PDB file of C-alpha atoms and ligand atoms in Angstrom:
ATOM      1  CA  UNK A   1      -0.037   0.057  -0.077  1.00  0.00           C
ATOM      2  CA  UNK A   2       1.046   3.485  -0.940  1.00  0.00           C
ATOM      3  CA  UNK A   3       2.384   5.381   2.326  1.00  0.00           C
ATOM      4  CA  UNK A   4       4.098   8.266   0.397  1.00  0.00           C
ATOM      5  CA  UNK A   5       2.755  10.921  -2.038  1.00  0.00           C
ATOM      6  CA  UNK A   6      -0.289  12.078  -0.268  1.00  0.00           C
ATOM      7  CA  UNK A   7      -1.199  14.981   0.309  1.00  0.00           C
ATOM      8  CA  UNK A   8       0.310  15.992  -2.930  1.00  0.00           C
ATOM      9  CA  UNK A   9       0.709  19.910  -3.554  1.00  0.00           C
ATOM     10  CA  UNK A  10       1.356  21.070  -7.028  1.00  0.00           C
ATOM     11  CA  UNK A  11       2.338  24.668  -7.882  1.00  0.00           C
ATOM     12  CA  UNK A  12       3.273  25.975 -11.310  1.00  0.00           C
ATOM     13  CA  UNK A  13       5.550  28.336  -9.408  1.00  0.00           C
ATOM     14  CA  UNK A  14       7.063  28.711  -6.332  1.00  0.00           C
ATOM     15  CA  UNK A  15      10.248  29.916  -4.647  1.00  0.00           C
ATOM     16  CA  UNK A  16      11.609  26.522  -3.153  1.00  0.00           C
ATOM     17  CA  UNK A  17       9.449  23.228  -2.858  1.00  0.00           C
ATOM     18  CA  UNK A  18      11.712  22.625   0.114  1.00  0.00           C
ATOM     19  CA  UNK A  19      10.689  26.015   1.586  1.00  0.00           C
ATOM     20  CA  UNK A  20       7.049  25.338   0.949  1.00  0.00           C
ATOM     21  CA  UNK A  21       7.472  21.588   2.407  1.00  0.00           C
ATOM     22  CA  UNK A  22       9.070  23.075   5.284  1.00  0.00           C
ATOM     23  CA  UNK A  23       6.253  25.317   6.092  1.00  0.00           C
ATOM     24  CA  UNK A  24       3.961  22.486   5.924  1.00  0.00           C
ATOM     25  CA  UNK A  25       5.768  20.262   8.154  1.00  0.00           C
ATOM     26  CA  UNK A  26       5.726  22.968  10.616  1.00  0.00           C
ATOM     27  CA  UNK A  27       2.074  23.633  10.408  1.00  0.00           C
ATOM     28  CA  UNK A  28       1.502  19.549  11.135  1.00  0.00           C
ATOM     29  CA  UNK A  29       1.286  18.126   7.395  1.00  0.00           C
ATOM     30  CA  UNK A  30       1.327  14.293   7.393  1.00  0.00           C
ATOM     31  CA  UNK A  31       4.187  12.027   6.892  1.00  0.00           C
ATOM     32  CA  UNK A  32       4.511  11.357   3.139  1.00  0.00           C
ATOM     33  CA  UNK A  33       3.098  15.014   2.004  1.00  0.00           C
ATOM     34  CA  UNK A  34       4.722  15.957  -1.196  1.00  0.00           C
ATOM     35  CA  UNK A  35       5.251  19.138  -2.932  1.00  0.00           C
ATOM     36  CA  UNK A  36       6.015  19.645  -6.680  1.00  0.00           C
ATOM     37  CA  UNK A  37       6.315  22.720  -8.984  1.00  0.00           C
ATOM     38  CA  UNK A  38       7.021  23.333 -12.533  1.00  0.00           C
ATOM     39  CA  UNK A  39       9.291  26.108 -11.617  1.00  0.00           C
ATOM     40  CA  UNK A  40      11.139  27.394  -8.707  1.00  0.00           C
ATOM     41  CA  UNK A  41      12.307  31.084  -8.518  1.00  0.00           C
ATOM     42  CA  UNK A  42      15.021  30.558  -5.636  1.00  0.00           C
ATOM     43  CA  UNK A  43      15.666  26.630  -5.917  1.00  0.00           C
ATOM     44  CA  UNK A  44      18.160  25.921  -3.557  1.00  0.00           C
ATOM     45  CA  UNK A  45      21.156  23.437  -3.787  1.00  0.00           C
ATOM     46  CA  UNK A  46      23.479  22.070  -1.274  1.00  0.00           C
ATOM     47  CA  UNK A  47      26.199  24.131   0.446  1.00  0.00           C
ATOM     48  CA  UNK A  48      24.087  27.357  -0.031  1.00  0.00           C
ATOM     49  CA  UNK A  49      24.027  27.115  -4.028  1.00  0.00           C
ATOM     50  CA  UNK A  50      21.430  27.822  -6.343  1.00  0.00           C
ATOM     51  CA  UNK A  51      19.287  25.212  -8.262  1.00  0.00           C
ATOM     52  CA  UNK A  52      18.726  26.335 -11.689  1.00  0.00           C
ATOM     53  CA  UNK A  53      15.985  24.606 -13.674  1.00  0.00           C
ATOM     54  CA  UNK A  54      13.971  26.324 -16.464  1.00  0.00           C
ATOM     55  CA  UNK A  55      10.117  26.228 -16.481  1.00  0.00           C
ATOM     56  CA  UNK A  56       9.000  22.543 -17.181  1.00  0.00           C
ATOM     57  CA  UNK A  57      12.358  20.981 -17.443  1.00  0.00           C
ATOM     58  CA  UNK A  58      12.777  19.019 -14.335  1.00  0.00           C
ATOM     59  CA  UNK A  59      11.072  16.887 -11.645  1.00  0.00           C
ATOM     60  CA  UNK A  60      11.255  19.303  -8.696  1.00  0.00           C
ATOM     61  CA  UNK A  61      10.034  17.568  -5.650  1.00  0.00           C
ATOM     62  CA  UNK A  62      10.146  17.737  -1.832  1.00  0.00           C
ATOM     63  CA  UNK A  63       8.921  15.020   0.348  1.00  0.00           C
ATOM     64  CA  UNK A  64       8.054  15.164   3.976  1.00  0.00           C
ATOM     65  CA  UNK A  65       9.209  12.373   6.203  1.00  0.00           C
ATOM     66  CA  UNK A  66       8.430  12.032  10.041  1.00  0.00           C
ATOM     67  CA  UNK A  67      10.551   9.876  11.991  1.00  0.00           C
ATOM     68  CA  UNK A  68      13.368   9.808   9.313  1.00  0.00           C
ATOM     69  CA  UNK A  69      15.845   7.207   9.253  1.00  0.00           C
ATOM     70  CA  UNK A  70      19.661   8.102   9.975  1.00  0.00           C
ATOM     71  CA  UNK A  71      20.660   7.136   6.367  1.00  0.00           C
ATOM     72  CA  UNK A  72      18.291   9.102   4.694  1.00  0.00           C
ATOM     73  CA  UNK A  73      20.654  11.233   2.391  1.00  0.00           C
ATOM     74  CA  UNK A  74      21.945   7.801   1.092  1.00  0.00           C
ATOM     75  CA  UNK A  75      18.242   6.063   0.698  1.00  0.00           C
ATOM     76  CA  UNK A  76      17.272   9.046  -1.099  1.00  0.00           C
ATOM     77  CA  UNK A  77      20.298   8.870  -3.602  1.00  0.00           C
ATOM     78  CA  UNK A  78      19.730   5.215  -4.057  1.00  0.00           C
ATOM     79  CA  UNK A  79      16.219   5.792  -4.913  1.00  0.00           C
ATOM     80  CA  UNK A  80      16.758   8.474  -7.335  1.00  0.00           C
ATOM     81  CA  UNK A  81      19.478   6.615  -8.838  1.00  0.00           C
ATOM     82  CA  UNK A  82      17.358   3.394  -9.351  1.00  0.00           C
ATOM     83  CA  UNK A  83      14.824   5.678 -11.678  1.00  0.00           C
ATOM     84  CA  UNK A  84      17.682   7.014 -13.536  1.00  0.00           C
ATOM     85  CA  UNK A  85      18.727   3.298 -14.645  1.00  0.00           C
ATOM     86  CA  UNK A  86      21.341   0.990 -14.404  1.00  0.00           C
ATOM     87  CA  UNK A  87      24.155   3.383 -15.345  1.00  0.00           C
ATOM     88  CA  UNK A  88      23.396   5.969 -12.744  1.00  0.00           C
ATOM     89  CA  UNK A  89      26.214   6.321 -10.328  1.00  0.00           C
ATOM     90  CA  UNK A  90      26.228   8.523  -6.843  1.00  0.00           C
ATOM     91  CA  UNK A  91      28.839  10.807  -6.000  1.00  0.00           C
ATOM     92  CA  UNK A  92      28.853  11.012  -2.315  1.00  0.00           C
ATOM     93  CA  UNK A  93      26.569  12.146  -0.681  1.00  0.00           C
ATOM     94  CA  UNK A  94      23.882  12.498  -3.190  1.00  0.00           C
ATOM     95  CA  UNK A  95      24.724  13.928  -6.485  1.00  0.00           C
ATOM     96  CA  UNK A  96      23.280  11.474  -9.216  1.00  0.00           C
ATOM     97  CA  UNK A  97      25.587  11.250 -12.227  1.00  0.00           C
ATOM     98  CA  UNK A  98      25.187   9.653 -15.597  1.00  0.00           C
ATOM     99  CA  UNK A  99      27.608   9.550 -18.359  1.00  0.00           C
ATOM    100  CA  UNK A 100      27.982   9.028 -22.028  1.00  0.00           C
ATOM    101  CA  UNK A 101      30.586   6.615 -23.682  1.00  0.00           C
ATOM    102  CA  UNK A 102      33.893   8.533 -23.968  1.00  0.00           C
ATOM    103  CA  UNK A 103      32.627  11.395 -21.826  1.00  0.00           C
ATOM    104  CA  UNK A 104      32.947  12.266 -18.258  1.00  0.00           C
ATOM    105  CA  UNK A 105      30.085  11.684 -16.100  1.00  0.00           C
ATOM    106  CA  UNK A 106      27.548  14.636 -15.628  1.00  0.00           C
ATOM    107  CA  UNK A 107      25.154  15.490 -12.659  1.00  0.00           C
ATOM    108  CA  UNK A 108      21.518  14.420 -13.536  1.00  0.00           C
ATOM    109  CA  UNK A 109      20.025  14.996 -10.431  1.00  0.00           C
ATOM    110  CA  UNK A 110      20.561  16.603  -6.731  1.00  0.00           C
ATOM    111  CA  UNK A 111      19.246  16.126  -3.304  1.00  0.00           C
ATOM    112  CA  UNK A 112      18.950  18.624  -0.546  1.00  0.00           C
ATOM    113  CA  UNK A 113      17.770  16.744   2.586  1.00  0.00           C
ATOM    114  CA  UNK A 114      17.026  19.216   5.420  1.00  0.00           C
ATOM    115  CA  UNK A 115      15.668  18.200   8.641  1.00  0.00           C
ATOM    116  CA  UNK A 116      14.336  19.564  12.346  1.00  0.00           C
ATOM    117  CA  UNK A 117      15.603  16.965  14.593  1.00  0.00           C
ATOM    118  CA  UNK A 118      14.130  18.140  17.290  1.00  0.00           C
ATOM    119  CA  UNK A 119      10.795  17.960  15.699  1.00  0.00           C
ATOM    120  CA  UNK A 120      11.758  14.668  14.402  1.00  0.00           C
ATOM    121  CA  UNK A 121      11.146  15.320  10.557  1.00  0.00           C
ATOM    122  CA  UNK A 122      13.136  15.757   7.458  1.00  0.00           C
ATOM    123  CA  UNK A 123      12.525  17.037   3.944  1.00  0.00           C
ATOM    124  CA  UNK A 124      14.073  15.309   0.850  1.00  0.00           C
ATOM    125  CA  UNK A 125      14.254  17.737  -1.896  1.00  0.00           C
ATOM    126  CA  UNK A 126      15.119  16.312  -5.226  1.00  0.00           C
ATOM    127  CA  UNK A 127      15.977  18.199  -8.392  1.00  0.00           C
ATOM    128  CA  UNK A 128      16.126  15.796 -11.499  1.00  0.00           C
ATOM    129  CA  UNK A 129      17.090  16.989 -15.171  1.00  0.00           C
ATOM    130  CA  UNK A 130      14.138  15.000 -16.575  1.00  0.00           C
ATOM    131  CA  UNK A 131      13.440  16.873 -19.815  1.00  0.00           C
ATOM    132  CA  UNK A 132      15.988  19.571 -19.618  1.00  0.00           C
ATOM    133  CA  UNK A 133      17.631  20.933 -22.788  1.00  0.00           C
ATOM    134  CA  UNK A 134      21.116  21.188 -21.807  1.00  0.00           C
ATOM    135  CA  UNK A 135      21.339  24.270 -24.218  1.00  0.00           C
ATOM    136  CA  UNK A 136      19.421  26.358 -21.846  1.00  0.00           C
ATOM    137  CA  UNK A 137      21.901  26.073 -18.966  1.00  0.00           C
ATOM    138  CA  UNK A 138      24.368  28.459 -18.573  1.00  0.00           C
ATOM    139  CA  UNK A 139      27.611  27.665 -19.977  1.00  0.00           C
ATOM    140  CA  UNK A 140      29.562  26.968 -16.647  1.00  0.00           C
ATOM    141  CA  UNK A 141      26.710  24.377 -15.727  1.00  0.00           C
ATOM    142  CA  UNK A 142      26.249  22.738 -19.213  1.00  0.00           C
ATOM    143  CA  UNK A 143      29.252  20.377 -19.303  1.00  0.00           C
ATOM    144  CA  UNK A 144      28.726  19.306 -15.793  1.00  0.00           C
ATOM    145  CA  UNK A 145      25.086  18.460 -16.063  1.00  0.00           C
ATOM    146  CA  UNK A 146      23.185  15.461 -18.074  1.00  0.00           C
ATOM    147  CA  UNK A 147      19.490  15.079 -18.532  1.00  0.00           C
ATOM    148  CA  UNK A 148      17.216  12.026 -18.923  1.00  0.00           C
ATOM    149  CA  UNK A 149      15.854  13.490 -22.189  1.00  0.00           C
ATOM    150  CA  UNK A 150      12.475  12.950 -21.765  1.00  0.00           C
ATOM    151  CA  UNK A 151       9.139  15.035 -22.404  1.00  0.00           C
ATOM    152  CA  UNK A 152       8.033  17.397 -20.197  1.00  0.00           C
ATOM    153  CA  UNK A 153       4.820  15.666 -19.590  1.00  0.00           C
ATOM    154  CA  UNK A 154       6.727  12.460 -18.478  1.00  0.00           C
ATOM    155  CA  UNK A 155       7.642  14.165 -15.385  1.00  0.00           C
ATOM    156  CA  UNK A 156       4.380  12.836 -13.579  1.00  0.00           C
ATOM    157  CA  UNK A 157       5.378   9.287 -14.485  1.00  0.00           C
ATOM    158  CA  UNK A 158       8.664   9.803 -13.189  1.00  0.00           C
ATOM    159  CA  UNK A 159       7.207  11.257  -9.780  1.00  0.00           C
ATOM    160  CA  UNK A 160       5.295   7.983  -9.542  1.00  0.00           C
ATOM    161  CA  UNK A 161       8.301   5.940 -10.055  1.00  0.00           C
ATOM    162  CA  UNK A 162      10.476   8.273  -7.470  1.00  0.00           C
ATOM    163  CA  UNK A 163       7.823   7.746  -4.741  1.00  0.00           C
ATOM    164  CA  UNK A 164       7.656   4.204  -5.300  1.00  0.00           C
ATOM    165  CA  UNK A 165      11.357   3.860  -5.311  1.00  0.00           C
ATOM    166  CA  UNK A 166      11.522   5.754  -2.252  1.00  0.00           C
ATOM    167  CA  UNK A 167       9.002   3.517  -0.462  1.00  0.00           C
ATOM    168  CA  UNK A 168      10.857   0.308  -1.501  1.00  0.00           C
ATOM    169  CA  UNK A 169      14.489   1.830  -0.155  1.00  0.00           C
ATOM    170  CA  UNK A 170      13.219   3.125   3.204  1.00  0.00           C
ATOM    171  CA  UNK A 171      12.278  -0.602   3.818  1.00  0.00           C
ATOM    172  CA  UNK A 172      15.647  -1.827   3.522  1.00  0.00           C
ATOM    173  CA  UNK A 173      17.714  -2.709   6.529  1.00  0.00           C
ATOM    174  CA  UNK A 174      20.771  -0.507   6.976  1.00  0.00           C
ATOM    175  CA  UNK A 175      23.357  -3.102   5.844  1.00  0.00           C
ATOM    176  CA  UNK A 176      21.164  -3.319   2.291  1.00  0.00           C
ATOM    177  CA  UNK A 177      21.003   0.332   2.095  1.00  0.00           C
ATOM    178  CA  UNK A 178      25.019   0.626   2.428  1.00  0.00           C
ATOM    179  CA  UNK A 179      25.421  -2.422  -0.306  1.00  0.00           C
ATOM    180  CA  UNK A 180      23.088  -0.620  -2.662  1.00  0.00           C
ATOM    181  CA  UNK A 181      24.858   2.473  -2.298  1.00  0.00           C
ATOM    182  CA  UNK A 182      28.429   0.880  -2.835  1.00  0.00           C
ATOM    183  CA  UNK A 183      27.206  -0.834  -6.196  1.00  0.00           C
ATOM    184  CA  UNK A 184      26.487   2.838  -7.425  1.00  0.00           C
ATOM    185  CA  UNK A 185      29.622   4.691  -5.972  1.00  0.00           C
ATOM    186  CA  UNK A 186      31.339   7.012  -8.406  1.00  0.00           C
ATOM    187  CA  UNK A 187      34.230   8.126  -5.788  1.00  0.00           C
ATOM    188  CA  UNK A 188      35.982   5.153  -4.462  1.00  0.00           C
ATOM    189  CA  UNK A 189      39.483   5.149  -5.683  1.00  0.00           C
ATOM    190  CA  UNK A 190      39.456   8.618  -6.728  1.00  0.00           C
ATOM    191  CA  UNK A 191      41.453  11.335  -5.820  1.00  0.00           C
ATOM    192  CA  UNK A 192      39.262  13.835  -4.201  1.00  0.00           C
ATOM    193  CA  UNK A 193      39.831  17.279  -2.555  1.00  0.00           C
ATOM    194  CA  UNK A 194      37.999  19.101   0.059  1.00  0.00           C
ATOM    195  CA  UNK A 195      37.942  22.348   2.417  1.00  0.00           C
ATOM    196  CA  UNK A 196      38.618  21.767   5.876  1.00  0.00           C
ATOM    197  CA  UNK A 197      38.252  25.372   7.273  1.00  0.00           C
ATOM    198  CA  UNK A 198      40.590  27.548   5.235  1.00  0.00           C
ATOM    199  CA  UNK A 199      42.860  24.676   4.111  1.00  0.00           C
ATOM    200  CA  UNK A 200      42.345  22.318   1.128  1.00  0.00           C
ATOM    201  CA  UNK A 201      42.958  18.753   1.845  1.00  0.00           C
ATOM    202  CA  UNK A 202      43.586  15.773  -0.427  1.00  0.00           C
ATOM    203  CA  UNK A 203      43.235  11.912  -0.208  1.00  0.00           C
ATOM    204  CA  UNK A 204      41.900   9.032  -2.040  1.00  0.00           C
ATOM    205  CA  UNK A 205      38.045   8.190  -1.279  1.00  0.00           C
ATOM    206  CA  UNK A 206      37.634   4.644   0.058  1.00  0.00           C
ATOM    207  CA  UNK A 207      33.816   4.103   0.687  1.00  0.00           C
ATOM    208  CA  UNK A 208      31.483   5.071   3.299  1.00  0.00           C
ATOM    209  CA  UNK A 209      31.077   4.284   6.728  1.00  0.00           C
ATOM    210  CA  UNK A 210      28.192   2.565   8.656  1.00  0.00           C
ATOM    211  CA  UNK A 211      26.692   5.979   9.340  1.00  0.00           C
ATOM    212  CA  UNK A 212      27.127   7.272   5.755  1.00  0.00           C
ATOM    213  CA  UNK A 213      30.253   9.401   6.007  1.00  0.00           C
ATOM    214  CA  UNK A 214      32.826   9.379   3.228  1.00  0.00           C
ATOM    215  CA  UNK A 215      36.058   7.352   4.274  1.00  0.00           C
ATOM    216  CA  UNK A 216      39.137   8.866   2.700  1.00  0.00           C
ATOM    217  CA  UNK A 217      42.868   7.655   2.974  1.00  0.00           C
ATOM    218  CA  UNK A 218      45.409  10.291   3.274  1.00  0.00           C
ATOM    219  CA  UNK A 219      48.694  10.532   1.865  1.00  0.00           C
ATOM    220  CA  UNK A 220      50.375   9.095   5.264  1.00  0.00           C
ATOM    221  CA  UNK A 221      48.267   5.988   5.022  1.00  0.00           C
ATOM    222  CA  UNK A 222      45.730   7.216   7.876  1.00  0.00           C
ATOM    223  CA  UNK A 223      41.828   7.569   7.161  1.00  0.00           C
ATOM    224  CA  UNK A 224      39.618  10.312   8.159  1.00  0.00           C
ATOM    225  CA  UNK A 225      35.570  10.503   7.824  1.00  0.00           C
ATOM    226  CA  UNK A 226      34.103  13.377   6.436  1.00  0.00           C
ATOM    227  CA  UNK A 227      30.639  14.281   7.087  1.00  0.00           C
ATOM    228  CA  UNK A 228      28.249  15.511   4.524  1.00  0.00           C
ATOM    229  CA  UNK A 229      27.158  18.627   6.486  1.00  0.00           C
ATOM    230  CA  UNK A 230      30.706  19.948   7.233  1.00  0.00           C
ATOM    231  CA  UNK A 231      32.665  19.023   3.913  1.00  0.00           C
ATOM    232  CA  UNK A 232      32.805  20.957   0.768  1.00  0.00           C
ATOM    233  CA  UNK A 233      34.327  18.994  -1.813  1.00  0.00           C
ATOM    234  CA  UNK A 234      36.921  21.110  -3.943  1.00  0.00           C
ATOM    235  CA  UNK A 235      35.562  22.533  -6.998  1.00  0.00           C
ATOM    236  CA  UNK A 236      37.545  20.595  -9.358  1.00  0.00           C
ATOM    237  CA  UNK A 237      35.661  17.504  -7.969  1.00  0.00           C
ATOM    238  CA  UNK A 238      32.118  19.146  -7.640  1.00  0.00           C
TER     239      UNK A 238
HETATM  240  C1  BTN B 301      22.193  19.933  -4.894  1.00  0.00           C
HETATM  241  O1  BTN B 301      22.724  19.123  -5.613  1.00  0.00           O
HETATM  242  O2  BTN B 301      23.027  20.823  -4.226  1.00  0.00           O
HETATM  243  C2  BTN B 301      20.988  19.589  -4.286  1.00  0.00           C
HETATM  244  C3  BTN B 301      19.828  20.370  -5.344  1.00  0.00           C
HETATM  245  C4  BTN B 301      18.474  20.179  -4.813  1.00  0.00           C
HETATM  246  C5  BTN B 301      17.531  20.918  -5.525  1.00  0.00           C
HETATM  247  C6  BTN B 301      15.939  20.353  -5.220  1.00  0.00           C
HETATM  248  S1  BTN B 301      14.894  21.001  -6.324  1.00  0.00           S
HETATM  249  C7  BTN B 301      13.670  20.531  -5.264  1.00  0.00           C
HETATM  250  C8  BTN B 301      14.093  20.960  -4.038  1.00  0.00           C
HETATM  251  N1  BTN B 301      13.609  22.448  -3.707  1.00  0.00           N
HETATM  252  C9  BTN B 301      14.901  22.903  -3.745  1.00  0.00           C
HETATM  253  O3  BTN B 301      14.979  24.446  -3.455  1.00  0.00           O
HETATM  254  N2  BTN B 301      15.858  22.469  -3.644  1.00  0.00           N
HETATM  255  C10 BTN B 301      15.257  21.061  -3.777  1.00  0.00           C
END
């Protein structure tokens, strides 16, 4: 039985579906509420960045979960990757990448999980380039972006698939969530850079921890665990 996706508020335009879902959460909306939009005037990404999507080009959805699981960011990433096909990979913590043969992988979806732990709810915000014409993007984003190449009116079907996918992944025990995530891991074995305060650090990504942190081996052989909320992977890796 369907537990997510109702009530569903669809807006032709909104500042940010995450903002609207947060308001609804604070006003007592039930577990499973979703907000979708054709256009966001102030779509938000991780690390304070903007999320840009021309009208009708993308699946823009925010889902309210009450009593969210600890591994929610990973669960969301697996669920989105599933609907993007077997080639989709996840760049920690939850960017979804797609590649064409001979080309570097590019971002097809981003996920912004925001919560209010003291009230025991979280919002999963997904921006998925479903029907995006890459030529509509600013130059600096175009080469790093991918699209599913669907028609705009196929977004409703994609939303159904996403909701089902999240429902299924939420039912997995943690060890299976970690295993599913590892199968799609785009970073393991890659040299990565990140900012720790003002200093840039480098190391080799070596998987994720049981709590979903990124494990990185430093040059001296020691291992550190990076937390998604604290770490900003350097621009070259972004
Ligand atoms: C990222 O990759 O930085 C995360 C992007 C998340 C964008 C989605 S679009 C729907 C929802 N509403 C927002 O304002 N942001 C998320």
